Coordinates of C-alpha atoms in Angstrom, one line a residue:
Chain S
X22 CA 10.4 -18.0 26.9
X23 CA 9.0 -19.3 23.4
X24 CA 7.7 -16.2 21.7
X25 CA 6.5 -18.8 18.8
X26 CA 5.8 -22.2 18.7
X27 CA 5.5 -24.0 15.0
X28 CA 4.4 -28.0 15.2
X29 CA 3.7 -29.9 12.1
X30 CA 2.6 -26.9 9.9
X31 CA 1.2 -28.8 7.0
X32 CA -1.3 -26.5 3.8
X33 CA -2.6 -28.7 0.8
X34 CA -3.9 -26.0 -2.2
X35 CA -6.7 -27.3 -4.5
X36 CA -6.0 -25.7 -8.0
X37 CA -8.9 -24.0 -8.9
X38 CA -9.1 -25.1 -12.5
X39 CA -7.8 -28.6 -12.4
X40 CA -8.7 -29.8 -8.8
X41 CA -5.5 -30.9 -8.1
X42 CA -4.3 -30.9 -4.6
X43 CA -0.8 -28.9 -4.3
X44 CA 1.5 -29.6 -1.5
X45 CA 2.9 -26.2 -0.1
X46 CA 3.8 -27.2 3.1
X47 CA 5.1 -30.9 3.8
X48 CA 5.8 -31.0 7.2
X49 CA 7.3 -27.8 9.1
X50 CA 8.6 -27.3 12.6
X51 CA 10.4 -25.2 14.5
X52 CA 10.3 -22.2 17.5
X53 CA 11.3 -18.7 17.8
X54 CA 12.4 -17.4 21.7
X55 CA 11.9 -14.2 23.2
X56 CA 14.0 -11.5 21.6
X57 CA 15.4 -14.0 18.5
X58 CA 15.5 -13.3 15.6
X59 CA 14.9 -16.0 13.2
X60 CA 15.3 -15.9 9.5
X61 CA 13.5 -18.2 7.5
X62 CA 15.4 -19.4 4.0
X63 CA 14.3 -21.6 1.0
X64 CA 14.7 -21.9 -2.8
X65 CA 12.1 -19.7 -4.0
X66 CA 8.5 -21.1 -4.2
X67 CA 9.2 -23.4 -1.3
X68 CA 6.4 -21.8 0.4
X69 CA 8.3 -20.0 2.8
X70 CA 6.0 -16.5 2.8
X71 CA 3.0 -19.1 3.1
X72 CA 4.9 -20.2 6.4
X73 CA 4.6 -16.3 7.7
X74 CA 0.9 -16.0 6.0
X75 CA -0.2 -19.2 8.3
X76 CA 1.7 -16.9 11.6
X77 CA 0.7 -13.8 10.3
X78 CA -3.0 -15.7 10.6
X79 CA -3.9 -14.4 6.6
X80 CA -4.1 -18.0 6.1
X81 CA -5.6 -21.1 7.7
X82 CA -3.4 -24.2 7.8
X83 CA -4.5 -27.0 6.3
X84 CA -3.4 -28.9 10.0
X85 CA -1.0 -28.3 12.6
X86 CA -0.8 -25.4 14.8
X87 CA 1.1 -22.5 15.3
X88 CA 1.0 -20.6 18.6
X89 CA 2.4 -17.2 19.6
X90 CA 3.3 -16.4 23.4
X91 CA 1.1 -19.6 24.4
X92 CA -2.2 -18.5 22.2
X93 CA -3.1 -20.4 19.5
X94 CA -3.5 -18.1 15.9
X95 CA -6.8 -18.5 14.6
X96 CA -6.4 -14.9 12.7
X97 CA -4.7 -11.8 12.1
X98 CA -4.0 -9.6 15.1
X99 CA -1.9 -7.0 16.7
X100 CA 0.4 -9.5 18.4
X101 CA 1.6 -10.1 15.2
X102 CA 2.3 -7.3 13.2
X103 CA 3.6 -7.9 9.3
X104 CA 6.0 -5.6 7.1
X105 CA 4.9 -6.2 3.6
X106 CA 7.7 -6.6 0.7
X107 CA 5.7 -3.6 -1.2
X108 CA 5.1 -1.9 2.7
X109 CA 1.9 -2.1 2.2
X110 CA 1.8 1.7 3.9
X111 CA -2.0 3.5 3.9
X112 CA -1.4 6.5 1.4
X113 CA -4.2 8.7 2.7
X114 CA -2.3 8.6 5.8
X115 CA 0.8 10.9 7.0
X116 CA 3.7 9.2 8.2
X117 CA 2.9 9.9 11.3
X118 CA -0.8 8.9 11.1
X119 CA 0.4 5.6 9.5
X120 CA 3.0 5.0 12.3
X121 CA 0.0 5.7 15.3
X122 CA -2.5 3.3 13.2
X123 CA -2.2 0.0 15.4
X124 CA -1.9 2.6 18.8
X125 CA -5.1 4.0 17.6
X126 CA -6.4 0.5 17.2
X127 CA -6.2 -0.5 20.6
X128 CA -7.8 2.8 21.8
X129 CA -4.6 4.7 22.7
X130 CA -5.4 8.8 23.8
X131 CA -3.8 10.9 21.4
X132 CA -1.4 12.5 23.2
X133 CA 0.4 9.4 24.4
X134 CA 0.4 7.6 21.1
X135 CA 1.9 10.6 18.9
X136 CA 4.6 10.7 21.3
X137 CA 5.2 6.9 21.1
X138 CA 4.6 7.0 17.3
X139 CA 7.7 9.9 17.1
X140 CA 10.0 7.9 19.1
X141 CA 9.3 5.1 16.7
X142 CA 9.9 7.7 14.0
X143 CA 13.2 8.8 15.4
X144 CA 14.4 5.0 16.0
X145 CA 14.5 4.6 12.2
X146 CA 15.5 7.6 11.6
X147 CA 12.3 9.4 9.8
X148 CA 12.2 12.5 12.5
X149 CA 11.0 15.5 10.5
X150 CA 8.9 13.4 8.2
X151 CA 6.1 13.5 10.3
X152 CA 3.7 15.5 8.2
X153 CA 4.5 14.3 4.8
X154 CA 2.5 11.0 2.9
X155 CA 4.4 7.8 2.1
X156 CA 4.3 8.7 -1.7
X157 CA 6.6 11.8 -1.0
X158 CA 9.2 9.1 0.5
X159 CA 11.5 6.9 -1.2
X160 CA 11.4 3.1 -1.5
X161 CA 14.1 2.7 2.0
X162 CA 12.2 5.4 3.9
X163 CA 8.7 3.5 3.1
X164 CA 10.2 0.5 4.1
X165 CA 11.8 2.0 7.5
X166 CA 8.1 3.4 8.4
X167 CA 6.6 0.1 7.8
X168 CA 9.0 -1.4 10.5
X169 CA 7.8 1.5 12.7
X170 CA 4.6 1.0 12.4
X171 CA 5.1 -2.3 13.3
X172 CA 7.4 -2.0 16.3
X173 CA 5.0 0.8 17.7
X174 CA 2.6 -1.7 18.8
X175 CA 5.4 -3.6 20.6
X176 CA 4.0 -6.9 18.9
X177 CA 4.8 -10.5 20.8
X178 CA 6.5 -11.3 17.3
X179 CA 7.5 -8.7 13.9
X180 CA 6.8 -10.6 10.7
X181 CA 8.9 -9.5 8.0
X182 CA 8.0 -10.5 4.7
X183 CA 11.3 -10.2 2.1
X184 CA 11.0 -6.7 3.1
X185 CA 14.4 -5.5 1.4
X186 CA 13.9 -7.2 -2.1
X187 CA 12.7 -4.6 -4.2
X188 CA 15.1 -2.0 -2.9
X189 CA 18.4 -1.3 -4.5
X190 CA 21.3 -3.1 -3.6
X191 CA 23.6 0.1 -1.6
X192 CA 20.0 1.1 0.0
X193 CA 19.8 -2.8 1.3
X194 CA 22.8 -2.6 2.7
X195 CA 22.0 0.3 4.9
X196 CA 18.7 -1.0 6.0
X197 CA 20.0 -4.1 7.0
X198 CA 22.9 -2.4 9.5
X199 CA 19.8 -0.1 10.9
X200 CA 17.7 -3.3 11.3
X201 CA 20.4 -5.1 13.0
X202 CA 20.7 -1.8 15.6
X203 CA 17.4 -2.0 16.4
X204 CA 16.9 -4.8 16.8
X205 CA 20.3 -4.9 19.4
X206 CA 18.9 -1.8 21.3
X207 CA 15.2 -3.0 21.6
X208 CA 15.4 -6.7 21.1
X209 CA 11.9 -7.6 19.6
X210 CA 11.1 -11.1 18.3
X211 CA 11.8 -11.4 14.7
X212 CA 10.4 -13.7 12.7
X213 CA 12.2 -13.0 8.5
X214 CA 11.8 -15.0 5.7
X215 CA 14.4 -14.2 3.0
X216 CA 15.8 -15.9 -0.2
X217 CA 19.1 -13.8 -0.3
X218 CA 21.7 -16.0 1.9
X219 CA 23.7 -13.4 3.4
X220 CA 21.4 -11.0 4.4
X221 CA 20.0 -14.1 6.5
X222 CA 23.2 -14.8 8.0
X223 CA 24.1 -11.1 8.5
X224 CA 20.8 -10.4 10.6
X225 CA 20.0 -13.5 12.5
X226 CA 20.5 -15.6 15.6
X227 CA 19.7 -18.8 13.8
X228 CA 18.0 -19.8 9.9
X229 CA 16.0 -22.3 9.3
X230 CA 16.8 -23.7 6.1
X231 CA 13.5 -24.8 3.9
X232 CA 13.8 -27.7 1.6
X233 CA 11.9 -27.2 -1.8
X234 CA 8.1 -27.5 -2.3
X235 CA 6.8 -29.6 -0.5
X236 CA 8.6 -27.3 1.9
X237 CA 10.2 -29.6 5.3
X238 CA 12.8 -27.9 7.8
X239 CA 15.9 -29.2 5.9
X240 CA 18.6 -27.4 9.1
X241 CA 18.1 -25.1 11.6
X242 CA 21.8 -23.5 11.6
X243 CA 22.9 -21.3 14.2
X244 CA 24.8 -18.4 13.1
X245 CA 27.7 -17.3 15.6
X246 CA 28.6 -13.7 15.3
X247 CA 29.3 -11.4 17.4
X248 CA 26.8 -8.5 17.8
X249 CA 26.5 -5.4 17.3
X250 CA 27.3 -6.2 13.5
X251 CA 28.1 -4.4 10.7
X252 CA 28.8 -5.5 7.1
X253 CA 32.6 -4.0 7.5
X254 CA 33.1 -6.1 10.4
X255 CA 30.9 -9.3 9.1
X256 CA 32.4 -9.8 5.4
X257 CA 35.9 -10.8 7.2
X258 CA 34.7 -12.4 10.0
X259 CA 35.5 -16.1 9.1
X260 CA 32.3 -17.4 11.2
X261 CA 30.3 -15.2 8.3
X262 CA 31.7 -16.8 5.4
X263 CA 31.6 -20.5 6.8
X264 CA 28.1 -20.0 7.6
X265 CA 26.9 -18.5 4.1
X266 CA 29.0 -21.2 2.8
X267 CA 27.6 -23.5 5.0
X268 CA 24.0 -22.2 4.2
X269 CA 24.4 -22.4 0.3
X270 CA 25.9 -25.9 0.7
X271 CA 22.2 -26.9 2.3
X272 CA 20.4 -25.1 -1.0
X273 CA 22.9 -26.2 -3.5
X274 CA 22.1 -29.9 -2.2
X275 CA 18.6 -29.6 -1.9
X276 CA 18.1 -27.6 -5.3
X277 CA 20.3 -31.0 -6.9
X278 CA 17.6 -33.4 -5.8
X279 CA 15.1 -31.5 -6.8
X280 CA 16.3 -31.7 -10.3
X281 CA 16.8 -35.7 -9.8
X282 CA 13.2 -35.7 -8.6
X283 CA 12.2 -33.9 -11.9
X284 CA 14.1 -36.1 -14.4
X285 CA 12.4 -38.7 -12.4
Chain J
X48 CA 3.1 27.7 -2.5
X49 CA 4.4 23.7 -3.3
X50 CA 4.6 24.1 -7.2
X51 CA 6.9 27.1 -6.2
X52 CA 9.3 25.8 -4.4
X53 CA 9.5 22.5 -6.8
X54 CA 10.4 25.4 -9.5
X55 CA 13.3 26.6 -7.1
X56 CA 14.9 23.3 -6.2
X57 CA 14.4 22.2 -9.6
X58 CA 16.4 25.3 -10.8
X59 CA 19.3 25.0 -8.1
X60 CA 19.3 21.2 -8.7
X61 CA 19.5 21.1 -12.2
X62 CA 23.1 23.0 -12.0
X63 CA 22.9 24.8 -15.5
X64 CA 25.8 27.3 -15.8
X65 CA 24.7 30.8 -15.9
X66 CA 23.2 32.4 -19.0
X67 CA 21.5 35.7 -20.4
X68 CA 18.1 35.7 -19.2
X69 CA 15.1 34.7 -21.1
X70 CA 13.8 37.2 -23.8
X71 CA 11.0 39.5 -22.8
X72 CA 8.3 37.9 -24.8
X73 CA 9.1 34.5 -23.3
X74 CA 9.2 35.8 -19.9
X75 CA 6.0 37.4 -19.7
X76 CA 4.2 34.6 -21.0
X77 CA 6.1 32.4 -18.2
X78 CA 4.4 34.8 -15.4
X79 CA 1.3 34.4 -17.9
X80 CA 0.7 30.8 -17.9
X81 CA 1.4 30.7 -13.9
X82 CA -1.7 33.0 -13.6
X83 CA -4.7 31.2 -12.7
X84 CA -6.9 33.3 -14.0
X85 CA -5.3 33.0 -17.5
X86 CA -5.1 29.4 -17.2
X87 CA -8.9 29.4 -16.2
X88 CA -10.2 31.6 -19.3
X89 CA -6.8 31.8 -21.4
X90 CA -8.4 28.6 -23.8
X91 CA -11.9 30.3 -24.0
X92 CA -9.9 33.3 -25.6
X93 CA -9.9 31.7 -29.5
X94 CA -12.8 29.4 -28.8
X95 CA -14.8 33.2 -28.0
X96 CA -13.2 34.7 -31.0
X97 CA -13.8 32.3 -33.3
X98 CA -17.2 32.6 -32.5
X99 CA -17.1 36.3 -32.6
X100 CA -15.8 35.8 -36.8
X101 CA -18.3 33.6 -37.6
X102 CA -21.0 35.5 -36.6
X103 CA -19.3 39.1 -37.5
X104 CA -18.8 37.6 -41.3
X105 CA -22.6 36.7 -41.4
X106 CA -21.6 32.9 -42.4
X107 CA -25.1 31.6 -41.2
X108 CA -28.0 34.3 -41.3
X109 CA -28.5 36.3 -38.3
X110 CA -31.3 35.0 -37.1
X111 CA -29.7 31.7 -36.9
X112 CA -26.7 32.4 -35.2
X113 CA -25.7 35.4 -33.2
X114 CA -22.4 36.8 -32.0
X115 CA -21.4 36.7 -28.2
X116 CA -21.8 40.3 -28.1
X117 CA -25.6 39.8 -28.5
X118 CA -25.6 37.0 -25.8
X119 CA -23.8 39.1 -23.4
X120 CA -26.7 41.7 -24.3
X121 CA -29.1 39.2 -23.3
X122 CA -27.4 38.0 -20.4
X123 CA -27.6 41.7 -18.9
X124 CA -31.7 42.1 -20.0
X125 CA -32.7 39.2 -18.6
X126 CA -31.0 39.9 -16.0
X127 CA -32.2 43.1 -15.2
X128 CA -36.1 41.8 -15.7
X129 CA -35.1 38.8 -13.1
X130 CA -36.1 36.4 -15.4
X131 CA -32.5 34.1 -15.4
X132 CA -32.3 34.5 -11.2
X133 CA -35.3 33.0 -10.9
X134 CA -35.3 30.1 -13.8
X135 CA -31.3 29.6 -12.5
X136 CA -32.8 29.2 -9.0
X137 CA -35.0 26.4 -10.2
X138 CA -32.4 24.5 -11.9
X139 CA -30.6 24.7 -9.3
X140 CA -32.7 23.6 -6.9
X141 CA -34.0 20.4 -8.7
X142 CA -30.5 19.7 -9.3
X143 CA -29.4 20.1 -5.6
X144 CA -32.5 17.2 -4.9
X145 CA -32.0 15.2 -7.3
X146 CA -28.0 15.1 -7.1
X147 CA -28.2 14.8 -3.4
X148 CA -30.7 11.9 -2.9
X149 CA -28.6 10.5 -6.0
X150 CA -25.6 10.6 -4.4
X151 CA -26.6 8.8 -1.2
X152 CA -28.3 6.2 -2.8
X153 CA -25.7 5.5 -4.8
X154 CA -22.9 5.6 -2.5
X155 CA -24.6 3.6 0.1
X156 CA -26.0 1.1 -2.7
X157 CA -23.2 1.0 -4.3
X158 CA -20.7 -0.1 -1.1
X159 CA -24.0 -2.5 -0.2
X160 CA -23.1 -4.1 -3.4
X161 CA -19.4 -4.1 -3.5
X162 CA -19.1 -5.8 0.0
X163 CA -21.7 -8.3 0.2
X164 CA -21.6 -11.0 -2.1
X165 CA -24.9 -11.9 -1.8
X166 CA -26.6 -8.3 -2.1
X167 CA -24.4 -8.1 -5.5
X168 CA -25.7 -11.6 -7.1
X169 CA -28.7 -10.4 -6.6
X170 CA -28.4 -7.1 -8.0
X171 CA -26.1 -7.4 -10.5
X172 CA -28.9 -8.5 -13.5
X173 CA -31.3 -5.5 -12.4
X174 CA -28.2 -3.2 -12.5
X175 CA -27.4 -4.3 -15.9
X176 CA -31.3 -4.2 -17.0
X177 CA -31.5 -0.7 -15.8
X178 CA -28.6 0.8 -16.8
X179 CA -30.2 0.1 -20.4
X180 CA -32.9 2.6 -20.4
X181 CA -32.5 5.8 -20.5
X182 CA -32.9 8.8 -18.2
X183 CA -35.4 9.9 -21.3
X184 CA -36.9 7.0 -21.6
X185 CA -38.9 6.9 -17.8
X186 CA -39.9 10.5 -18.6
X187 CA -43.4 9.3 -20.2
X188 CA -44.1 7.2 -17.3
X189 CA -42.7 9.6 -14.4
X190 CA -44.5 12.6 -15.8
X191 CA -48.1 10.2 -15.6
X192 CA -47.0 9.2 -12.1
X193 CA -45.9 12.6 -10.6
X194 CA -47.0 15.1 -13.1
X195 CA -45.3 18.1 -14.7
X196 CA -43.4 18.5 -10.9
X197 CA -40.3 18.2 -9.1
X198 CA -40.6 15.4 -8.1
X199 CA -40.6 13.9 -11.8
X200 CA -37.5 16.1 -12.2
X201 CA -35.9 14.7 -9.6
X202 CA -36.8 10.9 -9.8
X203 CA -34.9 11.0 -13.5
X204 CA -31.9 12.8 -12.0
X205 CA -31.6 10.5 -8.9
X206 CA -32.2 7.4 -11.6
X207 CA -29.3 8.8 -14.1
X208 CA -26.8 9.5 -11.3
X209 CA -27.5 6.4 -9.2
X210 CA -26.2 3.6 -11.6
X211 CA -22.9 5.4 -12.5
X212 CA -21.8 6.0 -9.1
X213 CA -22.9 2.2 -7.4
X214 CA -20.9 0.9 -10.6
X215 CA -18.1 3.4 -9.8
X216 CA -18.2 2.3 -6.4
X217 CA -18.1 -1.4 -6.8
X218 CA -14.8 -1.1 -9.2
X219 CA -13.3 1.0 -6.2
X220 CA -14.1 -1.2 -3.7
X221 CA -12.3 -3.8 -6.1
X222 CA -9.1 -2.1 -6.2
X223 CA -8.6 -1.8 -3.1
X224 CA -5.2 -3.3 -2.5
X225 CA -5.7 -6.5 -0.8
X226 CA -2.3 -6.0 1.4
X227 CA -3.9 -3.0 2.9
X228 CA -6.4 -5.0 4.5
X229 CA -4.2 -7.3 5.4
X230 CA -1.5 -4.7 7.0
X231 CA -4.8 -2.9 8.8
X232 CA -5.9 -6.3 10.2
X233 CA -2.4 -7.3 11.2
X234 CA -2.4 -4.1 13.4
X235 CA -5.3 -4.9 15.4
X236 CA -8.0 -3.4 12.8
X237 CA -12.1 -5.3 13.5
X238 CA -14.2 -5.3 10.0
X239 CA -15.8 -2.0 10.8
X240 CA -12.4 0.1 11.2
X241 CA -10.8 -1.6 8.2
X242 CA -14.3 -0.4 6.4
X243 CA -13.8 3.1 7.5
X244 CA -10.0 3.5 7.7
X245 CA -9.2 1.5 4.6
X246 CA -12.2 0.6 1.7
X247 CA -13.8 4.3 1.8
X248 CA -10.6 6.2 1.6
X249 CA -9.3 3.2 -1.0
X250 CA -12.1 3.6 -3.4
X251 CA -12.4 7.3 -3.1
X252 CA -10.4 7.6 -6.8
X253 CA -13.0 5.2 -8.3
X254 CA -16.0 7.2 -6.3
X255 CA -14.4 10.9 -7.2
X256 CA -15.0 9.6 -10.8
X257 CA -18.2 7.9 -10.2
X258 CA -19.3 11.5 -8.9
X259 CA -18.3 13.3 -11.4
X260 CA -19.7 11.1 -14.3
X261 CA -23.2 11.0 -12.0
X262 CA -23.7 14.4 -12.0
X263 CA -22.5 15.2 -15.6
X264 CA -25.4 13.1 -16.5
X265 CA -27.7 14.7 -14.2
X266 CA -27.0 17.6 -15.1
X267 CA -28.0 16.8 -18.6
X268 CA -30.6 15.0 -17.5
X269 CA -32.2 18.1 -15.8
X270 CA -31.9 20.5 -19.0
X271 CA -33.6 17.3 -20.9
X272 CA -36.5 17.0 -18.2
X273 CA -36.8 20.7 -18.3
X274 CA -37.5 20.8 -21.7
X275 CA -40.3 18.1 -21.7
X276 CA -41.4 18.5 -18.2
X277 CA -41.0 22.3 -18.6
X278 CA -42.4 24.7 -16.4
X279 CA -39.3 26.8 -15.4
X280 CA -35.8 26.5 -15.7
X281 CA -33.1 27.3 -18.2
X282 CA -34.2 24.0 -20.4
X283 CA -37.4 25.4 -20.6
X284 CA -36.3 28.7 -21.2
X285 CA -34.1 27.6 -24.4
X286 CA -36.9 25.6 -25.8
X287 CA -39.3 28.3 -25.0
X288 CA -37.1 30.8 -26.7
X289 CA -37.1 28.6 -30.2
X290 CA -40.3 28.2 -29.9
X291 CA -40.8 32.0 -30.2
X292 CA -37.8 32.3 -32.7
X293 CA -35.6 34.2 -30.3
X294 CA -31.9 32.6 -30.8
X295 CA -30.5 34.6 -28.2
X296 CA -31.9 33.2 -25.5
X297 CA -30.6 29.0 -26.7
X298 CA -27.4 30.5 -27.3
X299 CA -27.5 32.4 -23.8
X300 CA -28.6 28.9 -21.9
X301 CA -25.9 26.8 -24.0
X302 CA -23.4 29.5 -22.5
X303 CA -25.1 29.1 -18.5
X304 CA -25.0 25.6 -18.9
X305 CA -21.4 25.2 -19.6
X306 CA -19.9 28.4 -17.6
X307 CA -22.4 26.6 -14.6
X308 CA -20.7 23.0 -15.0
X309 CA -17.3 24.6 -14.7
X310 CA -17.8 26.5 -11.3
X311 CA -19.8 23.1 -9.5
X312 CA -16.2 21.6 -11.0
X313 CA -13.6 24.1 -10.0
X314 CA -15.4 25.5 -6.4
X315 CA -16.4 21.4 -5.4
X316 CA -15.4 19.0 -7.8
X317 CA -11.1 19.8 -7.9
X318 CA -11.0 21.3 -4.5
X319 CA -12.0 18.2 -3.6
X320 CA -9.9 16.0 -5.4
X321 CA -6.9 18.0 -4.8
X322 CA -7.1 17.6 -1.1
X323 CA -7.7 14.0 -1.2
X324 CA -6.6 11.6 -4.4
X325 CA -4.1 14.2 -5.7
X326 CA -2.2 14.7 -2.2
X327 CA -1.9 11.2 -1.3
X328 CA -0.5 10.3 -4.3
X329 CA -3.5 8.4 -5.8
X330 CA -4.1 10.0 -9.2
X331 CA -2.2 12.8 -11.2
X332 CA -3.5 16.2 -10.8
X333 CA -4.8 17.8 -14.2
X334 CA -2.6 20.9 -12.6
X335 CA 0.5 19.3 -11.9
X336 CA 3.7 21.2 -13.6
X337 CA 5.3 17.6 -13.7

């Protein structure tokens, strides 16, 4: 089954001050299957997060459609729940009251969705945390709860917009292992857009490699490890390194012509 | 109970080898400063004593300025002769009206404003215009309309605490971060749940302030209208007082006014904020150790 269905996502910009029209999507592509996850990888600025805005239904596309489990997006909605880069987490709410948001939304008794929110809790290891507010957390801990808030609602697709780039490097590293086991014991649909190549190739079933603005699918490259991963395991897997070598031979190349496009 | 057990960690965290404990003066005024009482009254203590000099070494004449010895003297006459109960009362009360029609009209203007685009073009100009005259200035005109009543009273106090607060609210309507939305409609939030789940509580710094600007002016506002309007009330009384030459009684109603302000501030005002803003992590407590 086709959890996502992309056709000929195109969005034009007008610049407000000089009326011109800016390309951010050329011409984009591509399908996500049940339980996939799918990174999605560009040079930055290729318009890759306005890719996951159009999904995430935050914005309209200027044409083309994008579909998720056969409905058409027309706007934001619980079948498509977002983790933010800055988590995006409701301060005035508790962890746990944060994690039970989208339960409460669709009218969920109480009872039923604190004990759904505390499994979620538990799956990304905040258990204990119920009763404190996301300020009292650090940056990996706010970041965990904003996948749990997400994965709560059981959503038809989890967007996840560069959501390890402001955290520290060692921290990154452990969120992507726990993401990779969650995603191997509950198998959502993940949809990630990323500009850091191996944390792409260390977390997905395939990539699909962006071309600069205006963005196009350049590849869709299917990475061939063997799950569950971890980064011990991945870093001398030879697959790993000829895919991330693979990968940053598509960026170097694309990144090349755009600078012949430029002297142009 | 929190700040305590920040103290502790921070003491078995910090990993300081052990040394001779702190001298007695400096201990004592450790325990000090964590009393609340102290740190309620502790900065009135020079402010009071000050005073006290001033009027002990005669540096004005007597009948000008008196000591707080001779207010507290007043405090307990008028007191006794029910005169400040009942003149407090009716401050109070006019206060109480026109704070609380303020504050709804305010609040509910000022989210009217701040969430439709059209309500704010239209308002913005008349805001502006308004905002210019003074509280004072409508007292000629309210007092030929309503009279030397409450209601006059309370139709300045609504007027000054209005504008502040719907301004207030608009800017905290503003900062609301936009992701929030976003993350609350992405979860299955319709217009009216984001409203209620995400705009009040995100705008409740910029309101908390709003409030407590609004009423400051009202509050002012009243002792003004008292003294014009004046019938009753501890504006009247102060300008009664000069009128008869008795300076104990301004100094007395200077003193009710402020010592008044601080208790609507610290049994309201900062509860309130604490359990709110403060805990999640909004703004900075004026308490916090850290």
């Amino acid at each position: 089954m086709t959890a996502l269905v992309i056709e000929h996502l195109e969005k034009t910009y007008t610049d407000a001050y000089t009326g011109d029209e800016v390309v951010a999507i050329g011409d984009v592509s591509f399908s996500v299957s049940e339980g996939e996850f799918v990174s999605v990888l560009g040079p930055s600025g290729c318009g890759k997060t306005t890719v996951l805005n159009t999904v995430a239904g935050f914005v309209r596309p200027t044409s083309g459609t994008v579909s998720v489990a056969g409905n058409q997006v027309s706007g934001p909605g619980p079948d498509r729940g977002v983790v933010f880069q800055n988590h995006a987490l409701f301060p005035w709410k508790t962890v746990l009251g944060n994690v039970v948001f989208g339960l409460r939304m669709k009218g969920m008794g109480r009872a039923e969705r604190e004990a759904r929110g505390r499994e979620y809790l538990s799956l990304v290891g905040l258990e204990g945390f119920e009763r404190r507010y996301p300020h009292e957390l650090s940056g990996g801990m706010r970041q965990r709860l904003g996948v749990a808030r997400v994965l709560a609602t059981e959503p038809a697709v989890m967007l996840m917009d560069e959501p390890f780039a402001s955290i520290d490097a060692q921290t990154r590293r452990r969120l992507q292992e726990d993401l990779t086991r969650i995603f191997e014991e509950r198998r959502p649909t993940v949809f990630f857009v990323t500009h850091d190549i191996d944390e792409a190739v260390f977390l997905s079933d395939r990539i699909v490699v962006l071309s600069g603005r205006p963005s196009s699918v350049r590849e869709i490259v299917e990475v061939d490890l063997p799950r569950p991963r971890t980064w011990a395991s991945a870093v001398d897997h030879p697959g790993f390194r000829a895919t991330v070598a693979h990968v940053n031979g598509l960026l170097a190349e694309g990144e090349a012509e755009g600078t012949a496009a430029d002297v142009e | 109970m929190a700040v305590d057990s920040a103290e502790h960690t921070r003491k078995a965290g910090s990993g300081r080898p052990a040394r001779a404990p702190a001298p007695l003066h400096r201990r004592a005024w450790l325990r000090l400063s964590r009393n609340s009482a102290f740190r309620t009254l502790g900065p009135f203590v020079p402010v009071v004593g000050l005073w006290w000099l001033i009027a002990a070494l005669e540096v004005f004449p007597p009948a000008f300025f008196i000591g707080p010895d001779r207010v507290v003297v007043e405090f307990a006459e008028l007191l006794r002769k029910g005169v400040l109960p009942g003149y407090l009362a009716d401050s109070l009360e006019r206060l109480a009206y026109g704070a609380g029609f303020g504050l709804a009209i305010g609040i509910v203007m000022g989210f009217l404003t701040a969430l439709s685009l059209r309500v704010r073009k239209a308002l913005w100009p008349i805001l502006l215009f308004f905002q210019a005259i003074a509280d004072i200035a409508w007292l000629p005109i309210v007092i030929v309309w309503f009279g030397f009543s409450l209601t006059a009273v309370t139709f300045v106090i609504v007027y000054t605490v209005v504008f502040p607060l719907m301004l207030a609210v608009v800017s905290g309507v503003e900062q609301v971060p936009r992701e929030l939305v976003l993350a609350a409609r992405s979860l299955g939030a319709g217009r009216l749940r984001v409203f209620w789940e995400v705009t009040v509580p995100g705008a409740l710094p910029s309101i908390a302030t709003g409030v407590r600007t609004g009423l400051g002016y009202g509050w002012r506002a009243l002792v003004a209208a008292e003294i014009i309007v004046g019938t009753s009330g501890i504006g009247f009384m102060m300008f009664d007082a000069r009128r008869v030459g008795d300076v104990s009684q301004v100094f007395l109603g200077m003193v009710v006014l402020g010592i008044l302000w601080y208790m609507l501030d610290a049994l309201i005002l900062a509860p309130f904020e604490k359990a709110t803003v403060e805990r999640w992590g909004l703004v900075r407590g004026m308490e916090d150790d850290e």
